[in-house]
Short mmCIF file of C-alpha atoms in Angstrom, two decimals:
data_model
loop_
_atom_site.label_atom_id
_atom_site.label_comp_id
_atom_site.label_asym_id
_atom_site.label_seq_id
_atom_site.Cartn_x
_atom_site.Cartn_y
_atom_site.Cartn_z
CA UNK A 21 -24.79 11.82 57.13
CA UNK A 22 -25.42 8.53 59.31
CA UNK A 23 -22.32 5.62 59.05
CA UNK A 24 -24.55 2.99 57.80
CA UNK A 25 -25.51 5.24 54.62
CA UNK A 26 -21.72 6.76 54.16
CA UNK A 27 -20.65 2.91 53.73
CA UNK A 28 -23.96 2.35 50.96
CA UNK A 29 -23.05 5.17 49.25
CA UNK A 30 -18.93 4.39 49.25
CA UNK A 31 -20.15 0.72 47.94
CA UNK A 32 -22.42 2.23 45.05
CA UNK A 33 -19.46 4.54 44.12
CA UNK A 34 -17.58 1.47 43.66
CA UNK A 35 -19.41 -0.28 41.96
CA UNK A 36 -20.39 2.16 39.60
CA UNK A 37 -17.23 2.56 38.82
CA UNK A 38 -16.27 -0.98 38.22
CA UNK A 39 -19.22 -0.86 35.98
CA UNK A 40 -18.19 2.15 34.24
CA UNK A 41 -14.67 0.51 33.97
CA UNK A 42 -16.14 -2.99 32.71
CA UNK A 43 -18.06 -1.55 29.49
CA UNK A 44 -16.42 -1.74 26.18
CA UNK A 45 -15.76 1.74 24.65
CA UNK A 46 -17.27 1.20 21.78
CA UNK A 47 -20.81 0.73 23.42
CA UNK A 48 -23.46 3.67 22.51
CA UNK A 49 -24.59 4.35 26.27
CA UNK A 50 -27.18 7.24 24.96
CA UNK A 51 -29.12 3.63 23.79
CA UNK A 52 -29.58 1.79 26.72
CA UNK A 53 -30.32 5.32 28.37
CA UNK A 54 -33.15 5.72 26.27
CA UNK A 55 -34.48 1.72 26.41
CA UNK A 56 -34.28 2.31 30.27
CA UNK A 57 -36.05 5.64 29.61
CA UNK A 58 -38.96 3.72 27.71
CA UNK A 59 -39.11 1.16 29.68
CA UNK A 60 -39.30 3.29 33.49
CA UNK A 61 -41.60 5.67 31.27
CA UNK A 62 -44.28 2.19 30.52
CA UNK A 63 -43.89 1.23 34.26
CA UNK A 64 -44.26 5.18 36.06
CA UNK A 65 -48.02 5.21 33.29
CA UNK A 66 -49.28 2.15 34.22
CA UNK A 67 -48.56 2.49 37.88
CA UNK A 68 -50.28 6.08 37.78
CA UNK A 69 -53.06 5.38 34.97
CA UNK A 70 -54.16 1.95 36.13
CA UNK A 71 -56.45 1.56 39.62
CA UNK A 72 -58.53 -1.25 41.33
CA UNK A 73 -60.78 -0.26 43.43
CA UNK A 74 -63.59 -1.85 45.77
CA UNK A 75 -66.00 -0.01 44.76
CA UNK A 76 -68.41 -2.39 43.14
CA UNK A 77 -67.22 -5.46 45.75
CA UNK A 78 -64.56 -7.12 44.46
CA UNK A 79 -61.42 -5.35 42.89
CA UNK A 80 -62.29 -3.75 39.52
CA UNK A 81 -59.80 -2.06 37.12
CA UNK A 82 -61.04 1.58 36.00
CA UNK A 83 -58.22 4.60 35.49
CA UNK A 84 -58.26 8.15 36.64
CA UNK A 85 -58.65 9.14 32.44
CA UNK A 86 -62.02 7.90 32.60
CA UNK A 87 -63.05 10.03 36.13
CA UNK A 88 -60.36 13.51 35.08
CA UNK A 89 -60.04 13.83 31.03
CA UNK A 90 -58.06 16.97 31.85
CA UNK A 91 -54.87 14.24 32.74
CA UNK A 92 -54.86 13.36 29.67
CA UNK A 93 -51.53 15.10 29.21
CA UNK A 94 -50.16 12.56 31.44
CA UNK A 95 -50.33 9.82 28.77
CA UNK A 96 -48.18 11.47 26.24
CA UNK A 97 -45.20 11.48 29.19
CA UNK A 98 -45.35 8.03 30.26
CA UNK A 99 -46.60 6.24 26.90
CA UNK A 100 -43.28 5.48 25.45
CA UNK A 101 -43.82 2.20 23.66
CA UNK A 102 -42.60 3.93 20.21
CA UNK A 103 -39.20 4.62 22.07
CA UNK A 104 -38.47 1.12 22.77
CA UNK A 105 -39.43 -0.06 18.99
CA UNK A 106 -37.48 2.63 17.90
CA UNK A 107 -34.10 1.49 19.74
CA UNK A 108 -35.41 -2.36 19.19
CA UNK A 109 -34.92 -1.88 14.99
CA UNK A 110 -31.79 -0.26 15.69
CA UNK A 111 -30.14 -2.85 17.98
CA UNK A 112 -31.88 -5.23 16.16
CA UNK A 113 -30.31 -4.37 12.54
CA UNK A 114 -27.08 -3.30 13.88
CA UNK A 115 -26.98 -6.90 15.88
CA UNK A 116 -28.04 -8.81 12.47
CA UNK A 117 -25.61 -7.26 10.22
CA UNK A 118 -23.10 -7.65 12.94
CA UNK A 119 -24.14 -11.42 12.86
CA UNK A 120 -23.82 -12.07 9.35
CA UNK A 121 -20.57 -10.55 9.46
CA UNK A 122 -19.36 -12.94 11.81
CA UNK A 123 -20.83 -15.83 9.89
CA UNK A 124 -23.55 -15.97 12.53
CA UNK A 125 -26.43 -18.31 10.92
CA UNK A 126 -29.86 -16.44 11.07
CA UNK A 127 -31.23 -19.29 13.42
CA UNK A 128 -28.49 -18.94 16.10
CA UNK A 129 -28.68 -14.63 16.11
CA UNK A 130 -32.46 -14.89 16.26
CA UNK A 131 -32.54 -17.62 18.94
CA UNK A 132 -30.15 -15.81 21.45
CA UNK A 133 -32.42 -12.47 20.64
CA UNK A 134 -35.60 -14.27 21.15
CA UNK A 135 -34.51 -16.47 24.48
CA UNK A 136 -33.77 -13.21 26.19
CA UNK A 137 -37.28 -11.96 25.30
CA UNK A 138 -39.25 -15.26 26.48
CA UNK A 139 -37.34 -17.04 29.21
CA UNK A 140 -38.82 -14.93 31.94
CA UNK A 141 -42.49 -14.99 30.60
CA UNK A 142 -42.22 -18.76 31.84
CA UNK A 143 -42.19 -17.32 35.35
CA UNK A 144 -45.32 -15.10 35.50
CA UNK A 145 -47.31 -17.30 33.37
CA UNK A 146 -46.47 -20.41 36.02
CA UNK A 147 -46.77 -18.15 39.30
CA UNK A 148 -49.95 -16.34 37.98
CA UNK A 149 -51.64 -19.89 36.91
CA UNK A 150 -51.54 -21.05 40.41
CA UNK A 151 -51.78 -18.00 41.97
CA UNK A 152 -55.33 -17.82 39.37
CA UNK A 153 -56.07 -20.99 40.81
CA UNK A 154 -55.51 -20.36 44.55
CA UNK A 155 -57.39 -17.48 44.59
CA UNK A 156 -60.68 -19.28 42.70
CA UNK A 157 -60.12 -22.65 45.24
CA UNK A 158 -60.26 -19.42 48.07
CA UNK A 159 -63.40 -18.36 46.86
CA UNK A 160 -62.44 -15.24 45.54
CA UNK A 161 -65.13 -13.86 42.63
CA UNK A 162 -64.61 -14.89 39.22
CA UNK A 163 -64.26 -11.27 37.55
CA UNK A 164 -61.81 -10.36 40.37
CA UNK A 165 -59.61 -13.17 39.35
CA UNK A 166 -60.20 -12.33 35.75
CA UNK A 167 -59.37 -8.46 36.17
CA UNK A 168 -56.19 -9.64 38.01
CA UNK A 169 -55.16 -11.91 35.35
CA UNK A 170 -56.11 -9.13 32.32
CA UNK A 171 -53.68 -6.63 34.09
CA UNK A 172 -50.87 -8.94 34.39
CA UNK A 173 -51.43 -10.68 30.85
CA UNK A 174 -52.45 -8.00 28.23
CA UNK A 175 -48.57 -6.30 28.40
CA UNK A 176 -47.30 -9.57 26.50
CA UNK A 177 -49.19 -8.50 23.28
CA UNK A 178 -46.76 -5.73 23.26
CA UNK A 179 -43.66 -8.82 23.70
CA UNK A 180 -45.30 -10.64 21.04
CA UNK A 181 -45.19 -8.03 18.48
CA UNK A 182 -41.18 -7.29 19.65
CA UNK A 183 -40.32 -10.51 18.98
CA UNK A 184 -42.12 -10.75 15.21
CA UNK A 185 -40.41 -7.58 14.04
CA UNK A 186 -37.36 -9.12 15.75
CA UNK A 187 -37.51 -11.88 14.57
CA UNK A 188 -38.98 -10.39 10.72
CA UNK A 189 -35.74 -7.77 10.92
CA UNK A 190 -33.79 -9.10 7.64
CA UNK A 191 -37.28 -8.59 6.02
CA UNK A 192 -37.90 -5.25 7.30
CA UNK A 193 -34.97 -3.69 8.24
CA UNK A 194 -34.88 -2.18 4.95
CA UNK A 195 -38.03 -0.78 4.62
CA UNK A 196 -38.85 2.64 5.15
CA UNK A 197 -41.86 3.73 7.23
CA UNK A 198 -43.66 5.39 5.09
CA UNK A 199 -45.29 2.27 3.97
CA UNK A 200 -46.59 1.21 7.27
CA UNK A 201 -47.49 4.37 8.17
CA UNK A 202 -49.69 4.14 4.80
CA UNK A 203 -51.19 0.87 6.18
CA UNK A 204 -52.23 2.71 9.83
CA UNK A 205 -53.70 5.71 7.56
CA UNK A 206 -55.57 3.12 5.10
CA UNK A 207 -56.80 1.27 7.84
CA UNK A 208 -57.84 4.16 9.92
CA UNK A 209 -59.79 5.30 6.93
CA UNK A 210 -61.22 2.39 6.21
CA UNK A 211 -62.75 1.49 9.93
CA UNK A 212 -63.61 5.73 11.13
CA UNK A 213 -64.68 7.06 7.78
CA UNK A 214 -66.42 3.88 6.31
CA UNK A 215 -67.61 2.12 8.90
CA UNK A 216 -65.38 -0.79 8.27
CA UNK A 217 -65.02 -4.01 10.18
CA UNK A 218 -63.80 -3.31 14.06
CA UNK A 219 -61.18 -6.07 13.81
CA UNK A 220 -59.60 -4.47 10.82
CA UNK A 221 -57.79 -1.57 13.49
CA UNK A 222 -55.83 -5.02 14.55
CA UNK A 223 -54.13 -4.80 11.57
CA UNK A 224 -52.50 -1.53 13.47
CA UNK A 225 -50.51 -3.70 15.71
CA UNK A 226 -48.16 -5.25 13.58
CA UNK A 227 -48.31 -1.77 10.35
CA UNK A 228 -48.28 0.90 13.40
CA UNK A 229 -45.02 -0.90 16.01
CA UNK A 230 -43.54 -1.42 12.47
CA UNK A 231 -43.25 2.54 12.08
CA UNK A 232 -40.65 3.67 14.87
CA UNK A 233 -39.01 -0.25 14.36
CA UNK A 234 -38.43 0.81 11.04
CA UNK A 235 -37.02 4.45 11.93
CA UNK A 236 -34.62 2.50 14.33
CA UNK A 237 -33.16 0.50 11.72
CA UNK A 238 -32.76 3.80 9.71
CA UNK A 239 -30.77 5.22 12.24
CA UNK A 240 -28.69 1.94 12.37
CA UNK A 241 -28.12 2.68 8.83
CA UNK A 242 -26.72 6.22 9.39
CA UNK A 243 -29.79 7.86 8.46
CA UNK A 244 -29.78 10.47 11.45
CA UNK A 245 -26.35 11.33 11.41
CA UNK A 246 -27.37 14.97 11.55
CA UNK A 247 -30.25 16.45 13.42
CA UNK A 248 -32.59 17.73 10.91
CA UNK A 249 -33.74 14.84 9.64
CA UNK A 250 -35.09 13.88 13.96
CA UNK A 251 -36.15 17.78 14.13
CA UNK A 252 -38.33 17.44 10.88
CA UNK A 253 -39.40 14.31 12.52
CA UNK A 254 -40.30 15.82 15.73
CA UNK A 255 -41.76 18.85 14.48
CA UNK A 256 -44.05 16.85 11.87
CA UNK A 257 -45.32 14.37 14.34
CA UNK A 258 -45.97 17.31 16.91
CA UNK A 259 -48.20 18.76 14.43
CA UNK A 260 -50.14 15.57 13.16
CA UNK A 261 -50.45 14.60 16.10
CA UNK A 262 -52.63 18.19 17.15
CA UNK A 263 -54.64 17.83 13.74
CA UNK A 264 -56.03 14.39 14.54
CA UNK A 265 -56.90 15.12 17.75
CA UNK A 266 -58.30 19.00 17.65
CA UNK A 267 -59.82 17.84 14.01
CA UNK A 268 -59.97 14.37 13.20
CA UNK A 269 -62.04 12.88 16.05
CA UNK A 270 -59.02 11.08 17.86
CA UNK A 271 -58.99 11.18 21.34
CA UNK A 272 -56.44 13.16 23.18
CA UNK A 273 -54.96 10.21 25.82
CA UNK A 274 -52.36 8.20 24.24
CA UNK A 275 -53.64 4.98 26.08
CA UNK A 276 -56.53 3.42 26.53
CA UNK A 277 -59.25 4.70 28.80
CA UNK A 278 -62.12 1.92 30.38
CA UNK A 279 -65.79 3.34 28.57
CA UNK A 280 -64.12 5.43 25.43
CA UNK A 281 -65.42 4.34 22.16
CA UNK A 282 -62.22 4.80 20.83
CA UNK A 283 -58.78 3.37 22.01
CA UNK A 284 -55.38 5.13 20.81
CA UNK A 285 -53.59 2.25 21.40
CA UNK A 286 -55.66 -0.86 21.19
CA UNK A 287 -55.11 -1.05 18.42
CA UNK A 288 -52.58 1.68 17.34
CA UNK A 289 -54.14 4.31 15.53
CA UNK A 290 -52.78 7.06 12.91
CA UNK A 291 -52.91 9.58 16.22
CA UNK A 292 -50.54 6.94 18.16
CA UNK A 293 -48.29 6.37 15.43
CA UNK A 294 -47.85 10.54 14.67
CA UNK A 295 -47.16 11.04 18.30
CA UNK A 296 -44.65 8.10 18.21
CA UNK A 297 -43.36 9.85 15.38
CA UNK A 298 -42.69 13.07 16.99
CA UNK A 299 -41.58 10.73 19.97
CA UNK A 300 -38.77 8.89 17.93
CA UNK A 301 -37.49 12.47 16.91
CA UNK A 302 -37.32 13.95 20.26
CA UNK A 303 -35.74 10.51 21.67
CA UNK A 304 -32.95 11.04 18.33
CA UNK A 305 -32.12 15.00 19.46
CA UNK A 306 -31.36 13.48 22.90
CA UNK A 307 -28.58 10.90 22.10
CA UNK A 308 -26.11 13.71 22.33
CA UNK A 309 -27.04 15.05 26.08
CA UNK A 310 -27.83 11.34 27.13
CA UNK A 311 -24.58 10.06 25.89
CA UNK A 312 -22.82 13.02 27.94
CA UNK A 313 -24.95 12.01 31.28
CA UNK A 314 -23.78 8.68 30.45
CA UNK A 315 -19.99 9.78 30.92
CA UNK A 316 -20.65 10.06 34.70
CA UNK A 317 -20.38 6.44 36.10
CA UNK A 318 -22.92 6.56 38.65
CA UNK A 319 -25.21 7.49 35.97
CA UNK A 320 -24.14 4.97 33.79
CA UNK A 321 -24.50 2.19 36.74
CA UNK A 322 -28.13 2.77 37.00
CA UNK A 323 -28.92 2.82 33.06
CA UNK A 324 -26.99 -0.28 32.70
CA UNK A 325 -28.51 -2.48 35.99
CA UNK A 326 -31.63 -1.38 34.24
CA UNK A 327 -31.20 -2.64 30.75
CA UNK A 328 -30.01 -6.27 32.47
CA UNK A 329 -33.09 -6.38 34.18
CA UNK A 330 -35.99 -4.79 31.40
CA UNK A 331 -37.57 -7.87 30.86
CA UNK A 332 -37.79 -8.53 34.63
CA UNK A 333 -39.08 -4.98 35.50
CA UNK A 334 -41.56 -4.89 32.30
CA UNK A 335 -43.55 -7.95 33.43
CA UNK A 336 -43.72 -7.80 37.11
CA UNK A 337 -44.51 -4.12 37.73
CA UNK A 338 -48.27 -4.91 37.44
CA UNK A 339 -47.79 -7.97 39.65
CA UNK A 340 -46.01 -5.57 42.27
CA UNK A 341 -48.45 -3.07 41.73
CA UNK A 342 -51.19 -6.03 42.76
CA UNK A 343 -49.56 -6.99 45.38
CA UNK A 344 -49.55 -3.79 47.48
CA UNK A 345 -52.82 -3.73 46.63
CA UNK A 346 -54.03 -7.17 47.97
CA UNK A 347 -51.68 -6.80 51.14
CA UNK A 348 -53.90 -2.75 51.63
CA UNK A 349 -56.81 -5.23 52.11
CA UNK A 350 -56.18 -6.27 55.31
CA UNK A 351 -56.70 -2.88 56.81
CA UNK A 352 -60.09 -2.56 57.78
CA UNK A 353 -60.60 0.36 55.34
CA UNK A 354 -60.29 1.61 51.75
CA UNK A 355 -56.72 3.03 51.26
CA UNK A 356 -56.86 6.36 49.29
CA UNK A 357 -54.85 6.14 46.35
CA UNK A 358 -54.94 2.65 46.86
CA UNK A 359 -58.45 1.40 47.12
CA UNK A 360 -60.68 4.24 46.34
CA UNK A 361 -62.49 5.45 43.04
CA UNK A 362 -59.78 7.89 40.98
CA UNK A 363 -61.71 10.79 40.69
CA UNK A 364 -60.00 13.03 42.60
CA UNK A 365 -56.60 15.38 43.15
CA UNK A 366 -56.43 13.64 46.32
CA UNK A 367 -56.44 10.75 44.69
CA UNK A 368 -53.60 11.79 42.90
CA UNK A 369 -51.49 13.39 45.79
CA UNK A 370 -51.69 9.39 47.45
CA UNK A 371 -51.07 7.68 44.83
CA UNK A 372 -47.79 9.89 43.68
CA UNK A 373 -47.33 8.15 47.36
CA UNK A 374 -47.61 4.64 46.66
CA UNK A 375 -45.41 5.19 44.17
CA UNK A 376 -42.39 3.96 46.74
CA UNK A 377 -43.91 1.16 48.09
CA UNK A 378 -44.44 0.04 44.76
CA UNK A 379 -40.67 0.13 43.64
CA UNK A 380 -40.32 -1.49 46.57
CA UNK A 381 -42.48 -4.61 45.98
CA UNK A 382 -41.40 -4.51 42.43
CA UNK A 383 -37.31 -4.65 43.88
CA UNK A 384 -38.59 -8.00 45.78
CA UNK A 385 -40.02 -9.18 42.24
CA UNK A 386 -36.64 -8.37 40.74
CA UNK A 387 -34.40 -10.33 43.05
CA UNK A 388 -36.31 -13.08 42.95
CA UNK A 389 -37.11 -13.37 39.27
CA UNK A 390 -34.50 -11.79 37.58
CA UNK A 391 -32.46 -14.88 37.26
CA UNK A 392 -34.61 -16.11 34.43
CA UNK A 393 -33.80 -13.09 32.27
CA UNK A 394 -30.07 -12.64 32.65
CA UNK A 395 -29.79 -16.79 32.32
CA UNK A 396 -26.32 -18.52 32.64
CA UNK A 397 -23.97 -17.69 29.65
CA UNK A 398 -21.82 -21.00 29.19
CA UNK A 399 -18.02 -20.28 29.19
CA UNK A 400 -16.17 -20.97 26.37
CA UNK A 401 -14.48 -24.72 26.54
CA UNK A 402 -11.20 -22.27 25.43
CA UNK A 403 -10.83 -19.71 28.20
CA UNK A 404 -8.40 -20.54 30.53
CA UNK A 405 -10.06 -17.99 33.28
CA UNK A 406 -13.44 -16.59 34.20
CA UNK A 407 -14.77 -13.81 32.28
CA UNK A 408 -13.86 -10.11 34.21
CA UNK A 409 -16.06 -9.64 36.99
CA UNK A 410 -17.26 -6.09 37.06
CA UNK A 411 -19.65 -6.10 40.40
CA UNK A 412 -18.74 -7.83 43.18
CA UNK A 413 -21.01 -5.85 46.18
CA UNK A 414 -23.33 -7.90 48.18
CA UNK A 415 -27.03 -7.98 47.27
CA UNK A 416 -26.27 -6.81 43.41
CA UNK A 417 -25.81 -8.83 40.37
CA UNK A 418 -22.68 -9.86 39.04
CA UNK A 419 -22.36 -8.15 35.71
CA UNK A 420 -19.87 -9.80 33.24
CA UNK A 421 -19.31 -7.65 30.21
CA UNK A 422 -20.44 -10.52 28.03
CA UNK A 423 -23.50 -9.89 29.86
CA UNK A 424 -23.87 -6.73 29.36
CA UNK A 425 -23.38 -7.03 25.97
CA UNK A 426 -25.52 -9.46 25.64
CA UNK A 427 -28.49 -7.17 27.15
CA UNK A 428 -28.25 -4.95 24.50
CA UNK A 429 -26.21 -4.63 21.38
CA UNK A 430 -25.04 -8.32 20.45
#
């Protein structure tokens, strides 16, 4: 092993360790393992599922699901949007009653929650407007621009509808799922077996993300203290999920593929919100093994960098994923993997090779955005010292356990 990546790895040890050492004991790790799951498990799809390629001129979105139905397995890996509600309606019950406890007023608890959420939006929306205006002045075509924009933009519906259940959680954290679930089923038969109105499915976004929100604020309640309530879960979603798609017309892809005439997840239908069932119970079985794997520091280290950053990572993976892109332009040739139509396993094979540079744009997006996330938390006029540093290496942020708190379970 080379000096220069001895010293790296003696600084990570270190500061894993000061991070391990800075976390209050009484923080469930197994739930920021499995946000940072859902969240890596959003970026990893869209990064595999989504291409733009030259072929028709100018850069065009299309997906390898539309060219190779046989990958449609790959969607039910990396389409973990349930997993995220699910730990969302848990933090987000277990933070309110917490609040009320404390005498928290409703307006202060959901203004903290909801500033986290939207003070890094105000970043991408500001860079992409006059990078969206740049690129029109430059002459670039108008459905280039627009395909650009589409990709960067469309991932805030799914911030929107976080922050209403968020911010709807005294309302809802009570309610059980069936009754949403009956809303996605209703709605579902309404629109496929009727011919109902197309815009009634958009009902779906708010009745099916309400489903797994729900389950989480179950489980903040104590309602999976023993496994067979997330096996039963697991099991029965497994098994819906396989009826609706071998005998209810549903596709099989969990996400949405460019030319189908019907989407599972814009909107959410009953096939979505069965597999996010059996997703929620899998997720549940896991806490155990996770929270183990979170006993090891360096483990631990990487979960929790993660869940200071999710906002960060969540809305600038597409913009890193663009920018490789744009930069592959300037050779005098289509890229494969980058570039070229996805119809292919070669295709595949280069683009499981892009993957890196990718991370790699998306770390430059990170350090230079992730300020607006993580904010400045004012010290209290009443401390006589600075809160306990727990990362002091160069190049990584300084993590205060307020901070980390704050990222999570407050």
């Amino acid at each position: 092993m080379s000096e220069p990546l001895r010293r790296a790895r003696a600084r990570w040890s270190v500061l894993a360790d000061r991070i391990d050492a800075g976390t209050p004991a009484t923080r469930d790790r197994s739930v920021d393992a499995l946000r940072a799951l859902a969240i890596l498990g959003v970026v990893l799809g869209h990064w595999l599922v989504t291409a733009l390629t030259t072929a028709n001129g100018g850069l065009s979105a299309t997906s390898p699901l539309a060219h190779m139905s046989a990958l449609a397995p790959v969607s039910w890996l990396f389409q973990t949007l349930a997993v995220f509600f699910l730990v969302g309606g848990h933090v987000g019950a277990q933070g309110y009653a917490s609040a009320r406890a404390r005498g928290v007023p409703y307006g202060t608890w959901v203004g903290r929650r909801l500033g986290r959420l939207f003070r890094p939006v105000a970043a991408v929306l500001v860079l992409w407007t006059v990078a969206a205006g740049g690129l029109l002045l430059g002459g670039v075509e108008l459905d280039t621009v627009r395909t650009l924009l589409k990709l960067v933009l469309s991932p805030l519906w799914f911030l929107l509808v976080f922050a209403a259940l968020t911010a709807a959680t005294p309302l809802v954290a009570r309610l059980g799922p069936v009754w949403p679930l009956a809303v996605v089923a209703g709605v579902d038969v309404w629109r496929f077996g009727f011919g109902g109105p197309e815009w009634i499915g958009w009902v779906n976004v708010a009745a099916g993300w309400l489903v797994p929100y729900t389950l989480g604020a179950a489980w903040s309640r104590g309602a999976f203290a023993r496994r067979t309530p997330a096996a039963l879960l697991l099991g029965g979603g497994v098994l819906a999920t396989a009826a609706l798609i071998l005998w209810g017309g549903y596709p099989a892809s969990m996400v949405g593929v460019p030319g189908a005439a019907i989407s599972n997840l814009n909107p959410p239908t009953l096939a979505a919100v069965a597999f996010g069932l059996a997703q929620c119970g899998l997720a549940l079985l896991l806490r155990e093994p996770l929270a183990g794997a979170m006993r090891q520091p360096r483990a631990w280290a990487k979960v929790a960098l993660v869940n200071l950053s999710a906002m960060t990572i969540f809305l600038w993976h597409q913009t890193a994923m663009m920018a490789v892109t744009a930069l592959g332009l300037l050779v005098s040739t289509d890229l494969p993997g980058l570039h070229t139509v996805p119809g292919s396993a070669g295709w595949i094979a280069a683009r499981l090779l892009w993957l890196p540079v990718f991370a790699a744009a998306l770390a430059i997006c990170w350090a230079a955005f992730r300020a607006y996330e993580q904010g400045t938390r004012p010290r209290p006029p009443q401390t006589p010292r600075p809160a306990r540093t727990i990362a002091t290496t160069p190049g990584v942020p300084r993590l205060r356990t307020g901070r980390l708190e704050e990222a999570g379970h407050a």
